[in-house]
Structures are given as structure tokens and as C-alpha cells.
Short mmCIF file of C-alpha atoms in Angstrom, two decimals:
data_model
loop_
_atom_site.label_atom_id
_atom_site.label_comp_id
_atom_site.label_asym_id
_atom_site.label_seq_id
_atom_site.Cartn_x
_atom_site.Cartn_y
_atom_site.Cartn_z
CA UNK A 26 52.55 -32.58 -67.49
CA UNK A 27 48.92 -32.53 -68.63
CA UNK A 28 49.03 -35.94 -69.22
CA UNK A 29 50.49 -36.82 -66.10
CA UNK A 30 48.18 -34.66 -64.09
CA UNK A 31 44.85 -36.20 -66.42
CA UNK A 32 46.16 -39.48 -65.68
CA UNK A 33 46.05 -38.68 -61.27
CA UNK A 34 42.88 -37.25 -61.79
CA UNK A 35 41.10 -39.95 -63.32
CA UNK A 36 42.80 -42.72 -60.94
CA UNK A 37 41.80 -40.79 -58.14
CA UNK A 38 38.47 -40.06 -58.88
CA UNK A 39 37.73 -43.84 -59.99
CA UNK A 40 39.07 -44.55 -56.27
CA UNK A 41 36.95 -41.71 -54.92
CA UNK A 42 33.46 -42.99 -56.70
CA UNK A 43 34.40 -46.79 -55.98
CA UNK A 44 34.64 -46.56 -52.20
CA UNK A 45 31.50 -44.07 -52.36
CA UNK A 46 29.49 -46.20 -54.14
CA UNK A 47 30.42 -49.29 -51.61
CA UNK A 48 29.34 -47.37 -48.89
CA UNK A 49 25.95 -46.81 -50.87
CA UNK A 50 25.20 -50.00 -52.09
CA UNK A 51 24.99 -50.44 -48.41
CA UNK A 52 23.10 -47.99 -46.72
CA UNK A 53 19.38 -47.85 -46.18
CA UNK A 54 17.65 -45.85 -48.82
CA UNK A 55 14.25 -46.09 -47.38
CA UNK A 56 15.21 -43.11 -44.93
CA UNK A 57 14.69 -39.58 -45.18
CA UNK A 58 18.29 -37.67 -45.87
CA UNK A 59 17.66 -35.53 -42.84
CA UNK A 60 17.50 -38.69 -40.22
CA UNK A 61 20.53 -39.83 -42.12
CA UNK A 62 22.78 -38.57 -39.21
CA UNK A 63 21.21 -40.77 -37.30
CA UNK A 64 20.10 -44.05 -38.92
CA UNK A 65 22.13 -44.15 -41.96
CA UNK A 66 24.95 -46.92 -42.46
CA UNK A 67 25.73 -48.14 -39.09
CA UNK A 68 28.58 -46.32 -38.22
CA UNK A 69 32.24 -47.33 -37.82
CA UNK A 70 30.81 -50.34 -39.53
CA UNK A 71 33.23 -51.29 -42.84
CA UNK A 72 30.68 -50.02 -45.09
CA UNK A 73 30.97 -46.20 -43.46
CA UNK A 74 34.83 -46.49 -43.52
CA UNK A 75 35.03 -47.37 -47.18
CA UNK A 76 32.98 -44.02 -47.82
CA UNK A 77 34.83 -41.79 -45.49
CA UNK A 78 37.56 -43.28 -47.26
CA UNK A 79 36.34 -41.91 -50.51
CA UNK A 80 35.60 -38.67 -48.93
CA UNK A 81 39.11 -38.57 -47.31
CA UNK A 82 40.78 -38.83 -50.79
CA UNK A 83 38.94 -36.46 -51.86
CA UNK A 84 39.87 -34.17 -49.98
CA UNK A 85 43.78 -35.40 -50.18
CA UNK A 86 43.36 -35.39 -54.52
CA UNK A 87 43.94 -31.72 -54.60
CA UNK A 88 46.68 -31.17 -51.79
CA UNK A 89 48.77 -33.75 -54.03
CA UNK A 90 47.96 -32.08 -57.37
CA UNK A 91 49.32 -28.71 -55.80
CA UNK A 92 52.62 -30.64 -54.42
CA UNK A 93 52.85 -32.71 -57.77
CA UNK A 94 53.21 -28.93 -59.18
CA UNK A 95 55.19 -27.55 -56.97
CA UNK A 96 57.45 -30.62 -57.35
CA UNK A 97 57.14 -30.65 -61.51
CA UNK A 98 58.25 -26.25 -61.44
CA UNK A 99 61.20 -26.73 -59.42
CA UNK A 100 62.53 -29.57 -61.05
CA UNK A 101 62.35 -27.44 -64.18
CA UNK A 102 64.11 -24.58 -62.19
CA UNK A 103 60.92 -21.81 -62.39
CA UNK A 104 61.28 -21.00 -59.08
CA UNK A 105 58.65 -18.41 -58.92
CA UNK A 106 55.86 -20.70 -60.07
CA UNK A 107 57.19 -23.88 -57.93
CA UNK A 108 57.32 -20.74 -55.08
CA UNK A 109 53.82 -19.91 -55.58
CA UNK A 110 52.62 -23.82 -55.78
CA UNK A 111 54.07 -24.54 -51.84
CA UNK A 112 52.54 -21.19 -50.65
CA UNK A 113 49.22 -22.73 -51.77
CA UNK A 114 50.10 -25.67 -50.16
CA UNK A 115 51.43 -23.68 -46.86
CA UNK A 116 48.12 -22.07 -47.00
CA UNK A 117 45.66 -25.12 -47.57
CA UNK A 118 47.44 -26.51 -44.42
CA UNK A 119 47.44 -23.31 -42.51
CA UNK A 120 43.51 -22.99 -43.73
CA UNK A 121 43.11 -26.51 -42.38
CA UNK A 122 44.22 -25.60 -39.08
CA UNK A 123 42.65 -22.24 -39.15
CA UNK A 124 39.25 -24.41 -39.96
CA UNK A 125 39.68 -26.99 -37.01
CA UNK A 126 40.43 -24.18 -34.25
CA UNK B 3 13.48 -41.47 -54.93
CA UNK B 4 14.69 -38.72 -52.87
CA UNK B 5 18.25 -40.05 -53.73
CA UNK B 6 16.76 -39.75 -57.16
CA UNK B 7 16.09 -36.10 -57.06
CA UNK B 8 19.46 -35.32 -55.61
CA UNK B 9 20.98 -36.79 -58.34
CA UNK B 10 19.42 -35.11 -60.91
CA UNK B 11 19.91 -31.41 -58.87
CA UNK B 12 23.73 -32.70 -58.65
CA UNK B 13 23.88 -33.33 -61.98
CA UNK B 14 22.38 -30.02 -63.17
CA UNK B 15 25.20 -28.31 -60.41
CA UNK B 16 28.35 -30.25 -61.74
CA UNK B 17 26.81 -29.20 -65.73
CA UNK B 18 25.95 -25.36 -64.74
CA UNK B 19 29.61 -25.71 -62.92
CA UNK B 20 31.65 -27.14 -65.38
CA UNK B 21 30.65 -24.25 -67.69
CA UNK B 22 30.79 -21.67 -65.87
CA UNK B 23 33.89 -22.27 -63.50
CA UNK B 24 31.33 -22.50 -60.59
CA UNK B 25 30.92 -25.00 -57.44
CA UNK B 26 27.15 -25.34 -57.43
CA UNK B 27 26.74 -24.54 -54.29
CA UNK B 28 24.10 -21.92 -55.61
CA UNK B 29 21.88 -25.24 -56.50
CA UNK B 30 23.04 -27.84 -53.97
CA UNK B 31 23.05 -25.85 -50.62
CA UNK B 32 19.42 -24.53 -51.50
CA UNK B 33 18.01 -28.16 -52.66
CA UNK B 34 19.41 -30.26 -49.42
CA UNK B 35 18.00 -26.74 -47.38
CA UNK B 36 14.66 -26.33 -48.73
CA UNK B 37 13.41 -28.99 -50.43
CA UNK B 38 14.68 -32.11 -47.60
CA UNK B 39 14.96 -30.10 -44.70
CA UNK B 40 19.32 -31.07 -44.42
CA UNK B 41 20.57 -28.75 -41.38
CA UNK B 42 22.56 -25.97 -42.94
CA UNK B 43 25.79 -27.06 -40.95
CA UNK B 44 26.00 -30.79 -43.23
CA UNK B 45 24.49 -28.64 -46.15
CA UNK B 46 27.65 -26.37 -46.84
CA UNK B 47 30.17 -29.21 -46.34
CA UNK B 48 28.10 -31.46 -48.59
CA UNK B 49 28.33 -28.33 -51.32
CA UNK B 50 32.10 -27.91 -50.84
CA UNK B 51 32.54 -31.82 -51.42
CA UNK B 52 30.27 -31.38 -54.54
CA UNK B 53 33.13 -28.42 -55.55
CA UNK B 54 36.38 -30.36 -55.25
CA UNK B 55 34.45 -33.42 -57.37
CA UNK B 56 33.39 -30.66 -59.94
CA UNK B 57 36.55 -29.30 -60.22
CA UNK B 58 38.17 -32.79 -60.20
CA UNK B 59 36.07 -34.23 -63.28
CA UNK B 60 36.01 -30.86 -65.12
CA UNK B 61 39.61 -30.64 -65.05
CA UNK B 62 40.28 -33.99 -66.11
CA UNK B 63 37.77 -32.92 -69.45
CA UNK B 64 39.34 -29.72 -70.08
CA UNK B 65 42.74 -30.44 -69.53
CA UNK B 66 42.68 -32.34 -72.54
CA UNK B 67 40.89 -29.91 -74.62
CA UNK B 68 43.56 -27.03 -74.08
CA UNK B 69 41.24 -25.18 -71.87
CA UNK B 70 42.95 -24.83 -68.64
CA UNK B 71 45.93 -22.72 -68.24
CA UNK B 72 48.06 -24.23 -65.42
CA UNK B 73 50.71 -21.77 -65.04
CA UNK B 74 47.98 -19.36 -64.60
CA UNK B 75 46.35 -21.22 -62.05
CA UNK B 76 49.24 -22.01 -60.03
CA UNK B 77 49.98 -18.30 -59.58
CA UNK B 78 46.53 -17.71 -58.67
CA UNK B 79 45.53 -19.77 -56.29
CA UNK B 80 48.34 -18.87 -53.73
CA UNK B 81 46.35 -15.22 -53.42
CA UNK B 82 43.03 -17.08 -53.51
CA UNK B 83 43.89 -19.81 -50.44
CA UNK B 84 45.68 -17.61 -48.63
CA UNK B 85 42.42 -14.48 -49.20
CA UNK B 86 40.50 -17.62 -47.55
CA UNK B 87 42.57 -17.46 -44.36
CA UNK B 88 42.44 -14.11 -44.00
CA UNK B 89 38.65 -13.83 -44.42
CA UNK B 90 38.14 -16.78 -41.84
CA UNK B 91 40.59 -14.15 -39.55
CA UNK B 92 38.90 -10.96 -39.81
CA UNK B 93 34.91 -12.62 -40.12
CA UNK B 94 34.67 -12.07 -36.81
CA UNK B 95 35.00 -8.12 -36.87
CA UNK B 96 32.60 -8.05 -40.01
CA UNK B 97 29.26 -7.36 -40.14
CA UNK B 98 28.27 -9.55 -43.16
CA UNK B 99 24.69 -7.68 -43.75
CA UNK B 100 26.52 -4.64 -45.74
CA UNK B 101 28.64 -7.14 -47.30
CA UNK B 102 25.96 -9.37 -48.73
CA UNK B 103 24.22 -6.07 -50.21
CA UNK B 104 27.78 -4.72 -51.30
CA UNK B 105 28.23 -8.21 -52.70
CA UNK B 106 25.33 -8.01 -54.77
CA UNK B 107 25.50 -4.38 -56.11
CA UNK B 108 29.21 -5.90 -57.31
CA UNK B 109 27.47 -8.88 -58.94
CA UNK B 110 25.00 -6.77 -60.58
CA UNK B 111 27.56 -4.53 -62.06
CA UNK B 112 29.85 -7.59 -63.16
CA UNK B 113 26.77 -8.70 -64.92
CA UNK B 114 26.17 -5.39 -66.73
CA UNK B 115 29.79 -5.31 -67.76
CA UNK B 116 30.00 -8.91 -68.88
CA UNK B 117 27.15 -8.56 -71.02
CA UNK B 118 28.44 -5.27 -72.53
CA UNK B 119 32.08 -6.89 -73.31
CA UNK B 120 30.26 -10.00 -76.02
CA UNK B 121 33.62 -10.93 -77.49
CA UNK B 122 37.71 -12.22 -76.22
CA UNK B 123 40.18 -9.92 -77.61
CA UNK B 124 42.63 -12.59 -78.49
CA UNK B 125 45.17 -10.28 -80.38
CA UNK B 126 45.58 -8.08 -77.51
CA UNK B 127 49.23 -7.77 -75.99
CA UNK B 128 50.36 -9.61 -72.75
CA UNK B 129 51.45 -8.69 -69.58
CA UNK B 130 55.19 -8.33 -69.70
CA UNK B 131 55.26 -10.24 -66.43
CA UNK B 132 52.95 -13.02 -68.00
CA UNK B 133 55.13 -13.21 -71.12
CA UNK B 134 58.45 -13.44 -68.58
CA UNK B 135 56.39 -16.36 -66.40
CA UNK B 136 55.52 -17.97 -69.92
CA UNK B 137 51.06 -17.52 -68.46
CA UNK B 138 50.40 -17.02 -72.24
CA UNK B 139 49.49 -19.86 -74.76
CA UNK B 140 47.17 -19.09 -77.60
CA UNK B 141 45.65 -16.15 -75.06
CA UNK B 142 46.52 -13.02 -73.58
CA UNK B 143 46.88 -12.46 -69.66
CA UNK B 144 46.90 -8.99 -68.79
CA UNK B 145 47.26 -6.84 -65.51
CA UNK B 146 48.61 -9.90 -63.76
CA UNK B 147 49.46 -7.83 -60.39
CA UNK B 148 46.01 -6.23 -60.15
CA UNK B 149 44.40 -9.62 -61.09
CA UNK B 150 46.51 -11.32 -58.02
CA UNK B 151 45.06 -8.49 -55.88
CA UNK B 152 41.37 -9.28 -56.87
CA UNK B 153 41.85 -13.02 -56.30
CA UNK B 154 43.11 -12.32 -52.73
CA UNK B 155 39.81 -10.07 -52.47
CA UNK B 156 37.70 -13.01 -53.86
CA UNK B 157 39.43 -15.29 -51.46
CA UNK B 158 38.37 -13.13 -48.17
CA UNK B 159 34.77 -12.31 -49.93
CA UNK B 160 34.50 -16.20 -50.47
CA UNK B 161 35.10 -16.95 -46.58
CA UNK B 162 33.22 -13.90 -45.21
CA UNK B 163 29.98 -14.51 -47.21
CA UNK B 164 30.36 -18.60 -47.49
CA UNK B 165 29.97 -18.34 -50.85
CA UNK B 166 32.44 -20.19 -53.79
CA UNK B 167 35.13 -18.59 -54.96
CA UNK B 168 34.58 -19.73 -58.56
CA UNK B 169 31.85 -16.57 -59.76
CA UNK B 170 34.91 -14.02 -58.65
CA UNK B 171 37.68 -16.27 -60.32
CA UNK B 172 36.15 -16.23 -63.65
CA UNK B 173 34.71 -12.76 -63.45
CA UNK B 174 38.76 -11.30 -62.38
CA UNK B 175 39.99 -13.24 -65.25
CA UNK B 176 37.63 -12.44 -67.64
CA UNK B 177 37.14 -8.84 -66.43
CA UNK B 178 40.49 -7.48 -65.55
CA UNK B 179 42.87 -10.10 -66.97
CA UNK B 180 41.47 -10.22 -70.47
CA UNK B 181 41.29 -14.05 -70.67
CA UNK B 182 38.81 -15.87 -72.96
CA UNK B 183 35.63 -17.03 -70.97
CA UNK B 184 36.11 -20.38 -72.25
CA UNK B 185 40.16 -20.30 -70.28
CA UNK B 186 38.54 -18.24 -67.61
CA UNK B 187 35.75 -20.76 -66.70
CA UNK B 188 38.20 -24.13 -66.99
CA UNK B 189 40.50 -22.52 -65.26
CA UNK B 190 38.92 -21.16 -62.45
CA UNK B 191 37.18 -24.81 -62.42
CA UNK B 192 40.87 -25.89 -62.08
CA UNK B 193 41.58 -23.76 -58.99
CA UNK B 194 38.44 -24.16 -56.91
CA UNK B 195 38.89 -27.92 -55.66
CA UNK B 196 42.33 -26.76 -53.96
CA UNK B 197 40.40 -23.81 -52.18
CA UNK B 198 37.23 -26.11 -51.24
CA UNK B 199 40.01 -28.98 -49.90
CA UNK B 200 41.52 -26.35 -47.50
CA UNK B 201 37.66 -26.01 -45.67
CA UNK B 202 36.53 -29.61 -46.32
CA UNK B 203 39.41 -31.07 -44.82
CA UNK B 204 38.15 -28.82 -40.61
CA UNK B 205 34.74 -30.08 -41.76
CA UNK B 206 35.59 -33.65 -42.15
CA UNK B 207 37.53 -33.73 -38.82
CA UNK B 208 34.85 -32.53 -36.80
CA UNK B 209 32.49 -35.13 -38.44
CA UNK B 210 30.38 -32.78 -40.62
CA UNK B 211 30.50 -34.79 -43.76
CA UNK B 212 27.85 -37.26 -44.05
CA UNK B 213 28.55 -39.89 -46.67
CA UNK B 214 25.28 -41.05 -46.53
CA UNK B 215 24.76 -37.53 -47.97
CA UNK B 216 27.54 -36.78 -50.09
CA UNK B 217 27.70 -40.16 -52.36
CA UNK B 218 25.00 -39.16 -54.71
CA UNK B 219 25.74 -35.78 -54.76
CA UNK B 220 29.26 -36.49 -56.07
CA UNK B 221 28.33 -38.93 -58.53
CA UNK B 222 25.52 -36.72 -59.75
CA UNK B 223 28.25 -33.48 -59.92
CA UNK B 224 30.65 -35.78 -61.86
CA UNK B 225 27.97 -37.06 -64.32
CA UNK B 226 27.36 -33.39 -64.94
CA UNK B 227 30.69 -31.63 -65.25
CA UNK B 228 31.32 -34.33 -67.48
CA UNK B 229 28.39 -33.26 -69.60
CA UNK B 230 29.25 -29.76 -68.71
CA UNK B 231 33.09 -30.37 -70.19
CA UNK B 232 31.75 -31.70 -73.47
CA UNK B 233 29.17 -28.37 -73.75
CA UNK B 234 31.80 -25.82 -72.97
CA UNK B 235 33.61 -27.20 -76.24
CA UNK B 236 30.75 -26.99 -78.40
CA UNK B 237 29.30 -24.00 -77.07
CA UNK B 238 29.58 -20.44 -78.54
CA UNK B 239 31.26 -17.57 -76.35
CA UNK B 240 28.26 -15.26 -76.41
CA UNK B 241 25.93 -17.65 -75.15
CA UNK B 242 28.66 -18.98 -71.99
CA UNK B 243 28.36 -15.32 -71.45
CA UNK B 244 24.37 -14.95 -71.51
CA UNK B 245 24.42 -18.03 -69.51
CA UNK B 246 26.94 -16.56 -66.98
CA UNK B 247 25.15 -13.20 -66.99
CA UNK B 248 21.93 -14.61 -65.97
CA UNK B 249 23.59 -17.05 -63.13
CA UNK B 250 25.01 -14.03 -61.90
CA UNK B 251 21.90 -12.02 -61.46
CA UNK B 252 20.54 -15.14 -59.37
CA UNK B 253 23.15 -15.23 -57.14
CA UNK B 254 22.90 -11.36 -56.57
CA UNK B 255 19.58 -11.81 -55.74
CA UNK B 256 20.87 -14.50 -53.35
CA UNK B 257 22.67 -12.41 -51.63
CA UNK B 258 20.13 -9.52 -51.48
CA UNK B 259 17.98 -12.28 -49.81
CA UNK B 260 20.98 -13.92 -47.34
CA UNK B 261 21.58 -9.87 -46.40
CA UNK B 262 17.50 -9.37 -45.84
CA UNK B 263 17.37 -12.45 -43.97
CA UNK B 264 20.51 -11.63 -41.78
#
């Protein structure tokens, strides 16, 4: 399971630091970070959707290691454990929601 | 050069965090704040991405050295997320000042207590619950029920005073659950992505995250809890401990200024 889990990890964060650095190969680095907001990569241009990309599945890496757990303890039968892995996941979504509203 | 700079604070944030079972936010929030003049509100989510990347690259390094103790983890985090939500429920009816002076009176003690304990007891008996749940490896895990009640606490404390869970993980697990720093750290490095994920995620859908931001920042935390992973190997316990000790008494001090400033 280690293995398995090591092996996500790295292929997600190779993803993650691929589309980021796409987006930053692109962006003007003569500006200040705090006018970034403003002047940075030209937004909804390709560039800016490769790095929210990156940011999006970084966010998303997590939720599926929690599921990939939850998933791997049931199909071994410990219920409590595979139990305790889809509360988290019941309560990352429900912390979500609580953080949009 | 600027981008230059972050990367090196980054760095120095994904090292510090990879040892210590941190999120950096103690170095990353204060460096975008003070030193280029980032608004606060893209500050914090730019600190919680820098968390889930720590955690991410961290794992991936300690999982292979034996470090992290999943089963552990995957009990734990349930109290921890869902101490989050109920924090974010009752912050409303809570005045943080006390709680950011409380907070650091805790932290101060934690240190004191930390530096008094020096070494692991690794022959001490397990839980009977943890032995039943199969929690133990080559460690004990003891007073698993109180342990799950001071994670929930961390959780709540961590969305009240906007301030990573990962200090409280290891300081429960090391503290009250008898776990080796060197598990305690990994592992709470292990569970603070998936609590970070659950706050990123509102942030990135109201447009909060600037990647413009973010991109060195994660490539300078990854560099580092890389580093970080290959330190925490090497390193003795009594030193992760000094270390820990003295990044505690900074963030107390943190919070005695956040509850002056408040």
C-alpha cells in the first residue's frame, strides 16, 4: 500500500509542478508580487489555465489519497479504519461547503 | 529577484516543515505580509497551498523510510477535519483575543514539557485499542481515545486562530500518545495536506489563489521538504526536539503578538 500510495504521490506532484511551471515560464517576472492580481499572466489566457490546473490537482491529490484508503481498508474488511477514512472524506467535503458559504 | 527570495523563504518553510510535521505558514504568511506587501486574504491561501505541497513531497520521502504510520493517520484525521468544521461553526461566537493568549500560554507549556521529556520510550506498552486496530509497528500508541479528543481540539483551535494544525498534531502524538518524534512529525506531515485541501478547495472557488503567487512557493516548499525528508533521517531525536522547542516558542510569541494586535 505504501508503494502504491508513493507511486500517486509522485505522479501527482510531477503533474502538479509541470502545469505550475508552464504557467511561470509565462508570466511577467518584472512585476511586483503585490500587482500580480492585476497584471500577472493574462487571465483566462492558456497559460493561467495550465496553472490553475496545477493548483486544482492539488487540491484534488489529497481527497483521492483519503478515498484510495478508504477504498484499500474496506476491501481488506477493517471496517473501522475504512469507516474513519470516508468520515474524513464526508468532512473535507462538508468543510468545502462550509468554506464557500 | 523577488521570485528569488520567495524561493529561498519557501524552501527554508517546506525544510523547517518536513521536520517538524509543520505547514510553514509561520514563515510564508509573514514573508508575502511583511516583506512584499501580499494582502493577507491571498497570503493565507498561498500558505495553505504551500501545506498540502509540503505534506505531499514529505510524505512521498518518509513513506519510504518507515516513518509515517498510516493506520494512525487515518484514524486521526477524521477528528482533526471534522474539529475544522466545527471551529469554522462556532468562530463566530469566539472572541479570538483570549484564545491567542490561551494559545500561547499552551505553547509555552508544550515547550517546557517537550524539552523536559529528551527521549521515545519505545518499550512502553500499547493501547489495547491500538494493538486491536493493528496502530503499532516498531512504536507504541498510547491513550488513543484521549489523543482523538485532542486532535478534534487542535482541529477547532486550527480554524479559530488560522493557524496549521501540524504544531498540535505532533505535540498530541508526541505528548499524550507516546509516539517517537521522528513518527510524530512524518505523520502529522502525512495528515495536514488532507486538512489544508478541505480550506484550499472555498479559497480556490472564490478566486483567492493566485498562481502567479503560488508557483514558486510550491516549488521552493517541495525543494525543501525534500531536503527536510533526507535531515529527519539523519538527524538525532534530541536535537528534532531542541529544534521543535525553539519553533514553538516563536510561534507562542506569534500569537502573543496576533492577540496584542487584535
Amino acid at each position: 500500500m505504501k508503494d502504491y500510495l508513493r507511486n500517486r504521490i509522485r505522479f501527482g506532484l510531477i503533474l502538479i509542478l509541470l502545469l505550475l511551471g508552464f504557467g511561470w515560464f509565462f508570466q511577467d517576472h518584472r512585476l511586483n508580487f503585490a500587482n500580480y492580481m492585476e497584471y500577472g499572466l493574462i487571465r483566462d489566457s492558456f497559460y493561467w489555465n495550465a496553472s490553475r490546473f496545477g493548483i486544482l490537482l492539488l487540491i484534488v491529490v489529497p481527497f483521492g489519497r483519503v478515498l484510495t484508503l478508504a477504498a484499500h481498508y474496506s476491501s481488506q474488511q477493517e471496517w473501522v479504519l475504512a469507516l474513519c477514512s470516508l468520515l474524513t472524506a464526508l468532512g473535507l467535503f462538508a468543510g468545502l461547503i462550509t468554506a464557500v458559504y | 529577484m523577488e521570485e528569488l527570495i520567495l524561493l529561498l523563504a519557501s524552501t527554508l518553510a517546506g525544510l523547517i516543515g518536513a521536520l517538524l510535521g509543520l505547514g510553514g505558514g509561520i514563515i510564508i504568511v509573514p514573508t508575502l505580509t511583511l516583506f512584499f506587501g501580499v494582502d493577507i486574504r491571498y497570503a493565507i491561501p498561498a500558505s495553505l497551498c504551500a501545506t498540502i505541497a509540503t505534506s505531499l513531497s514529505a510524505s512521498y520521502h518518509n513513506l519510504k523510510s518507515d516513518f509515517v504510520n498510516i493506520r494512525l493517520a487515518s484514524l486521526l484525521e477524521m477528528s482533526t477535519v471534522w474539529g475544522a468544521i466545527t471551529g469554522f461553526m462556532i468562530s463566530y461566537f469566539v472572541s479570538e483575543v483570549y484564545l491567542f493568549y490561551t494559545f500561547g500560554f499552551f505553547l509555552i507549556l508544550s515547550s517546557v514539557l517537550m524539552f523536559l521529556k529528551k527521549t521515545d520510550s519505545m518499550d512502553a506498552e500499547s493501547d489495547t485499542f491500538a494493538e486491536k486496530l493493528q496502530l503499532t509497528s516498531d512504536h507504541p500508541v498510547q491513550n488513543i481515545y484521549l489523543g482523538s479528543v485532542v486532535m478534534y481540539g487542535a482541529g477547532i483551535l486550527s480554524a479559530l486562530l488560522g493557524v496549521g494544525g501540524g504544531i498540535l498534531k505532533t505535540l498530541a502524538m508526541d505528548i499524550i500518545m507516546k509516539v517517537p518524534i521522528k513518527v510524530s512529525s512524518a505523520t502529522s506531515n502525512f495528515m495536514i495536506g488532507v486538512t489544508a485541501a478541505a480550506s484550499t478547495g472555498g479559497y480556490f472557488i472564490k478566486g483567492d489563489i493566485i498562481p502567479e503567487l503560488v508557483t514558486p512557493i510550491i516549488f521552493g516548499v517541495t525543494l525543501g521538504s525534500f531536503l527536510g525528508s533526507i535531515i529527519l533521517k539523519k538527524i538525532s531525536n534530541i536535537l528534532l526536539r531542541k529544534i521543535f522547542v525553539f519553533i514553538l516558542l516563536i510561534i507562542a510569541f506569534q500569537m502573543f503578538w496576533k492577540g496584542y494586535h487584535t
